[in-house]
Coordinates of C-alpha atoms and ligand atoms in Angstrom, one line a residue:
X2 CA 0.0 0.0 0.0
X3 CA 2.9 2.4 0.7
X4 CA 4.3 2.1 -2.8
X5 CA 1.5 4.2 -4.2
X6 CA 2.8 7.6 -5.3
X7 CA 1.4 10.6 -3.3
X8 CA 2.1 14.3 -3.9
X9 CA 0.4 17.6 -3.1
X10 CA 0.4 20.8 -5.1
X11 CA 0.3 24.3 -3.7
X12 CA 0.1 27.8 -5.3
X13 CA 2.4 30.5 -3.9
X14 CA 0.4 32.9 -1.7
X15 CA 1.1 36.5 -2.1
X16 CA 0.3 37.8 1.4
X17 CA 2.0 37.1 4.8
X18 CA -1.4 35.7 6.0
X19 CA -1.5 33.3 3.0
X20 CA 2.0 32.2 3.7
X21 CA 1.3 31.6 7.3
X22 CA -1.7 29.5 6.4
X23 CA 0.3 27.5 3.9
X24 CA 2.8 26.6 6.7
X25 CA 0.0 25.0 8.6
X26 CA -1.5 23.3 5.5
X27 CA 2.0 21.9 4.7
X28 CA 2.5 20.7 8.3
X29 CA -0.9 18.8 8.1
X30 CA -0.2 17.2 4.8
X31 CA 3.4 16.4 5.5
X32 CA 2.1 13.8 8.0
X33 CA 1.2 11.6 5.0
X34 CA 4.9 11.7 4.1
X35 CA 4.2 12.5 0.4
X36 CA 7.0 12.0 -2.2
X37 CA 6.9 15.7 -2.8
X38 CA 5.1 19.0 -2.6
X39 CA 5.0 20.9 -5.8
X40 CA 4.5 24.7 -6.2
X41 CA 3.0 26.3 -9.2
X42 CA 4.6 29.0 -11.3
X43 CA 3.0 31.9 -13.2
X44 CA 4.3 31.8 -16.7
X45 CA 5.7 35.2 -17.6
X46 CA 7.4 35.4 -14.2
X47 CA 4.3 36.7 -12.4
X48 CA 5.0 34.4 -9.3
X49 CA 8.7 33.8 -9.8
X50 CA 9.9 35.1 -6.5
X51 CA 6.9 33.8 -4.5
X52 CA 7.3 30.3 -6.1
X53 CA 11.0 30.2 -5.3
X54 CA 10.5 31.4 -1.7
X55 CA 7.8 28.9 -1.0
X56 CA 9.9 26.1 -2.6
X57 CA 12.9 27.0 -0.5
X58 CA 10.9 27.2 2.7
X59 CA 9.2 23.8 2.2
X60 CA 12.7 22.4 1.4
X61 CA 14.1 23.9 4.6
X62 CA 11.1 22.4 6.5
X63 CA 12.4 19.0 5.5
X64 CA 10.0 18.0 2.7
X65 CA 10.9 17.4 -1.0
X66 CA 9.9 20.6 -2.7
X67 CA 9.3 20.5 -6.4
X68 CA 9.0 23.8 -8.3
X69 CA 6.9 24.2 -11.4
X70 CA 8.8 26.1 -14.1
X71 CA 8.1 27.6 -17.5
X72 CA 9.9 30.0 -19.8
X73 CA 7.1 32.4 -20.4
X74 CA 8.9 35.5 -21.7
X75 CA 12.0 35.0 -19.4
X76 CA 15.5 35.1 -20.8
X77 CA 17.5 31.9 -20.9
X78 CA 19.8 33.5 -18.3
X79 CA 17.1 34.1 -15.8
X80 CA 15.8 30.6 -16.1
X81 CA 19.3 29.2 -15.7
X82 CA 19.9 31.3 -12.6
X83 CA 16.6 30.1 -11.0
X84 CA 17.6 26.5 -11.8
X85 CA 21.0 27.1 -10.3
X86 CA 19.4 28.4 -7.1
X87 CA 17.3 25.3 -6.9
X88 CA 20.3 23.0 -7.6
X89 CA 22.3 24.7 -4.9
X90 CA 19.4 24.3 -2.4
X91 CA 19.4 20.6 -3.1
X92 CA 16.1 20.5 -5.1
X93 CA 16.2 17.5 -7.4
X94 CA 12.9 17.6 -9.2
X95 CA 11.1 20.1 -11.5
X96 CA 7.7 20.1 -13.1
X97 CA 8.5 21.5 -16.6
X98 CA 5.7 23.3 -18.4
X99 CA 4.9 25.6 -21.3
X100 CA 2.5 27.4 -18.9
X101 CA -0.2 29.8 -19.7
X102 CA 0.4 33.6 -19.6
X103 CA -1.7 35.5 -17.2
X104 CA -4.4 37.5 -18.9
X105 CA -3.1 40.9 -20.2
X106 CA 0.4 39.4 -21.0
X107 CA -0.5 37.6 -24.2
X108 CA 0.9 38.8 -27.5
X109 CA 4.1 40.4 -26.3
X110 CA 5.6 37.1 -25.0
X111 CA 6.6 33.9 -26.7
X112 CA 5.6 30.7 -24.9
X113 CA 8.2 27.9 -25.1
X114 CA 6.8 24.4 -25.5
X115 CA 7.4 22.1 -22.6
X116 CA 9.5 19.6 -24.6
X117 CA 11.9 22.4 -25.4
X118 CA 12.2 23.4 -21.8
X119 CA 12.8 19.7 -20.8
X120 CA 15.6 19.6 -23.5
X121 CA 17.0 23.0 -22.3
X122 CA 17.2 21.8 -18.6
X123 CA 18.8 18.5 -19.7
X124 CA 21.4 20.3 -21.8
X125 CA 22.4 22.6 -19.0
X126 CA 22.0 20.5 -15.9
X127 CA 22.4 16.9 -17.2
X128 CA 20.7 14.5 -14.8
X129 CA 20.6 16.8 -11.8
X130 CA 16.8 17.1 -11.8
X131 CA 14.1 14.5 -12.3
X132 CA 11.7 16.2 -14.8
X133 CA 7.9 15.8 -14.6
X134 CA 5.5 17.0 -17.3
X135 CA 1.8 17.7 -17.8
X136 CA -0.5 15.2 -19.5
X137 CA -4.1 15.7 -20.6
X138 CA -6.5 12.7 -20.5
X139 CA -9.2 14.9 -21.9
X140 CA -6.7 16.5 -24.3
X141 CA -5.1 20.0 -24.0
X142 CA -7.6 22.7 -25.2
X143 CA -5.2 23.9 -27.9
X144 CA -4.2 20.5 -29.2
X145 CA -4.4 19.9 -32.9
X146 CA -5.9 16.5 -32.3
X147 CA -6.0 13.7 -29.7
X148 CA -3.2 11.9 -31.5
X149 CA -1.0 15.0 -31.9
X150 CA -1.3 15.8 -28.2
X151 CA -0.1 12.3 -27.3
X152 CA 2.7 12.7 -29.9
X153 CA 3.9 15.9 -28.1
X154 CA 3.6 14.2 -24.7
X155 CA 5.9 11.5 -26.1
X156 CA 8.3 14.2 -27.2
X157 CA 8.5 15.5 -23.7
X158 CA 9.5 12.0 -22.5
X159 CA 12.0 11.6 -25.4
X160 CA 13.6 14.9 -24.4
X161 CA 14.2 13.6 -20.8
X162 CA 11.1 13.8 -18.7
X163 CA 10.4 10.7 -16.6
X164 CA 6.8 11.0 -15.3
X165 CA 3.6 12.8 -16.2
X166 CA 1.0 14.4 -14.0
X167 CA -2.5 14.8 -15.5
X168 CA -4.9 17.6 -15.6
X169 CA -7.7 16.8 -13.3
X170 CA -10.7 14.8 -14.6
X171 CA -13.9 13.2 -13.2
X172 CA -14.4 10.7 -16.0
X173 CA -12.3 7.7 -15.1
X174 CA -12.6 6.2 -18.6
X175 CA -10.8 9.2 -20.0
X176 CA -7.7 8.4 -17.9
X177 CA -7.5 4.7 -18.6
X178 CA -8.2 5.2 -22.4
X179 CA -5.5 7.9 -22.4
X180 CA -3.1 5.6 -20.6
X181 CA -3.7 2.8 -23.1
X182 CA -3.3 5.2 -26.1
X183 CA 0.0 6.4 -24.6
X184 CA 1.2 2.8 -24.2
X185 CA 0.2 2.2 -27.8
X186 CA 2.2 5.2 -28.8
X187 CA 5.2 3.8 -27.0
X188 CA 5.0 5.9 -23.8
X189 CA 5.7 3.7 -20.9
X190 CA 6.5 6.3 -18.3
X191 CA 4.1 6.5 -15.3
X192 CA 1.3 9.0 -15.7
X193 CA 0.0 10.1 -12.3
X194 CA -3.6 11.2 -12.1
X195 CA -4.1 14.8 -10.9
X196 CA -7.0 15.0 -8.5
X197 CA -9.0 18.1 -7.8
X198 CA -11.2 17.9 -4.7
X199 CA -14.6 19.4 -5.0
X200 CA -15.4 22.0 -2.4
X201 CA -17.0 24.9 -4.3
X202 CA -19.4 24.8 -7.3
X203 CA -18.6 28.2 -8.9
X204 CA -14.8 27.9 -8.6
X205 CA -14.8 24.4 -10.0
X206 CA -16.8 25.4 -13.1
X207 CA -14.7 28.5 -13.6
X208 CA -11.4 26.5 -13.4
X209 CA -12.7 23.7 -15.5
X210 CA -13.9 26.0 -18.3
X211 CA -10.5 27.7 -18.3
X212 CA -8.4 24.5 -18.5
X213 CA -10.7 22.3 -20.6
X214 CA -11.5 19.8 -17.8
X215 CA -15.0 18.3 -18.2
X216 CA -17.3 18.3 -15.2
X217 CA -19.9 15.7 -16.0
X218 CA -23.5 16.9 -16.1
X219 CA -24.6 14.7 -13.2
X220 CA -21.9 16.3 -11.0
X221 CA -22.8 19.9 -12.1
X222 CA -26.5 19.2 -11.5
X223 CA -26.0 17.8 -8.0
X224 CA -23.7 20.7 -7.0
X225 CA -26.0 23.3 -8.4
X226 CA -28.9 21.8 -6.5
X227 CA -27.1 22.4 -3.2
X228 CA -26.9 26.1 -3.7
X229 CA -25.0 27.7 -0.8
X230 CA -25.2 24.6 1.4
X231 CA -21.5 24.1 1.9
X232 CA -21.8 21.0 4.0
X233 CA -23.8 19.1 1.3
X234 CA -21.3 20.2 -1.4
X235 CA -18.4 19.0 0.8
X236 CA -20.1 15.7 1.5
X237 CA -21.0 15.1 -2.1
X238 CA -17.5 16.2 -3.3
X239 CA -15.8 13.8 -0.8
X240 CA -18.0 10.9 -1.9
X241 CA -17.4 11.5 -5.7
X242 CA -13.7 12.1 -5.4
X243 CA -13.1 9.3 -2.9
X244 CA -14.8 6.8 -5.4
X245 CA -12.7 8.2 -8.3
X246 CA -9.4 7.8 -6.4
X247 CA -10.3 4.3 -5.1
X248 CA -11.1 3.1 -8.6
X249 CA -8.0 4.7 -10.1
X250 CA -5.8 3.0 -7.5
X251 CA -7.6 -0.3 -7.8
X252 CA -7.3 -0.3 -11.6
X253 CA -3.6 0.3 -11.6
X254 CA -2.9 4.1 -11.5
X255 CA 0.6 4.6 -10.1
X256 CA -0.7 6.9 -7.3
X257 CA -2.3 10.4 -6.9
X258 CA -1.3 14.0 -7.1
X259 CA -3.7 16.3 -5.3
X260 CA -4.4 19.9 -6.4
X261 CA -4.8 21.1 -2.8
X262 CA -5.8 24.7 -3.5
X263 CA -3.8 25.4 -0.3
X264 CA -6.4 23.7 1.8
X265 CA -5.6 20.8 4.2
X266 CA -9.0 19.5 5.3
X267 CA -10.4 17.8 2.2
X268 CA -7.1 16.3 1.1
X269 CA -6.6 15.0 4.6
X270 CA -10.0 13.3 4.7
X271 CA -9.5 11.9 1.2
X272 CA -6.1 10.5 2.0
X273 CA -7.4 8.9 5.2
X274 CA -10.3 7.4 3.4
X275 CA -7.9 5.9 0.9
X276 CA -5.8 4.4 3.6
X277 CA -2.6 6.4 3.1
X278 CA -0.7 6.0 6.3
X279 CA -0.4 9.0 8.6
X280 CA 2.3 9.8 11.1
X281 CA 0.9 11.8 14.0
X282 CA 3.5 13.7 15.9
Ligands
LIG316 P1 3.0 21.7 -23.9 O1 3.3 20.3 -23.5 O2 4.1 22.6 -24.5 O3 1.7 21.7 -24.8 C1 1.0 22.9 -25.2 C2 0.1 22.6 -26.4 O4 0.9 22.7 -27.6 C3 -0.6 21.3 -26.5 O5 -1.8 21.5 -27.2 C4 0.3 20.4 -27.3 O6 -0.4 19.4 -28.1 C5 1.0 21.4 -28.2 N1 2.5 21.1 -28.4 C6 3.3 20.7 -27.4 N2 4.6 20.7 -27.9 C7 4.5 21.2 -29.1 C8 5.6 21.6 -30.1 N3 6.9 21.4 -29.8 N4 5.2 22.2 -31.3 C9 3.8 22.4 -31.5 N5 2.8 22.1 -30.6 C10 3.2 21.5 -29.4 N6 0.2 26.4 -15.7 C11 0.9 27.4 -15.2 O7 0.9 28.6 -15.7 N7 1.6 27.3 -14.0 C12 1.8 26.0 -13.4 O8 2.5 25.9 -12.4 C13 1.0 24.9 -14.0 N8 1.1 23.7 -13.4 C14 0.5 22.7 -14.0 C15 0.6 21.4 -13.5 C16 0.0 20.3 -14.1 C17 0.2 18.9 -13.5 C18 -0.8 20.5 -15.3 C19 -1.5 19.3 -15.9 C20 -1.0 21.7 -15.8 C21 -0.3 22.8 -15.2 N9 -0.4 24.1 -15.7 C22 0.3 25.2 -15.2 C23 -1.2 24.4 -16.9 C24 -0.3 24.3 -18.2 O9 0.7 25.2 -18.2 C25 -1.2 24.6 -19.4 O10 -2.1 23.6 -19.6 C26 -0.5 25.0 -20.7 O11 -1.5 25.5 -21.6 C27 0.2 23.9 -21.4 O12 1.4 23.5 -20.7 P2 2.1 22.2 -21.1 O13 3.4 22.1 -20.3 O14 1.2 21.0 -21.0 O15 2.4 22.5 -22.6

């Protein structure tokens, strides 16, 4: 049971209160002894310093911190210097992404595809870092076709990535079909399902519309019917996501990566439900 991969994702808070809260969330989730905590990065450098500071703090607190990284419009030199900071701090894993530019930054800045970033890191840092990349069971919204998206995922692995983490999904068949199509295309690297807990109807729909994740009609309808009844939304969300995770693990997914949204409670309950061992101080 302990060989199932477990990791948690944070975003970098911008306020001292947010950082203080994240320290608590980290301390709660660290009890599950996850393989790593990853920290998102705003392409275009919008969160560069916040991401770096949180990554270094988590690392100092004794957990494996894993920064997300993308070029955005940054110079090669600034990406190299950030990677050097991470290397010196003992960070040994990066989530390499093309990223999305924050609204308002489009046009002036060239995005660099993730396979090119993977290649760039390998060229400059050899095997210093394990590189993880994003994968899309429901297919990336800008993809030319299903096949082409899998082709580009394969290019990320050929360039030197070793594992994938998926965009979140609630349709389990999408994941296993995707895994089979990846295998058929020669991709044998583990593809870890990304799991988004359900805690808020409006936020979920907004995020999902932005990133192209499908929220099935039966989930939307149930959530809508609860209105502002937060307790019912939470109970329904826990039920749906626990079942999803149980089935994923039972049917051979390599583990789980949780999009925590910097909240401890729901992920703690989910991980307990799923039998991930906890060490209480
Ligand atoms: P790529 O793999 O580069 O793919 C982008 C698109 O281009 C796809 O449609 C693909 O089919 C196509 N493509 C890929 N390579 C090529 C190529 N060489 N030539 C032509 N077409 C190509 N966003 C953030 O801004 N910050 C984060 O921290 C962040 N973390 C994420 C973590 C995970 C696990 C996931 C799943 C997503 C994350 N995202 C994040 C969102 C992600 O940045 C966006 O989905 C982005 O639009 C694509 O990034 P990518 O690395 O998948 O891009």
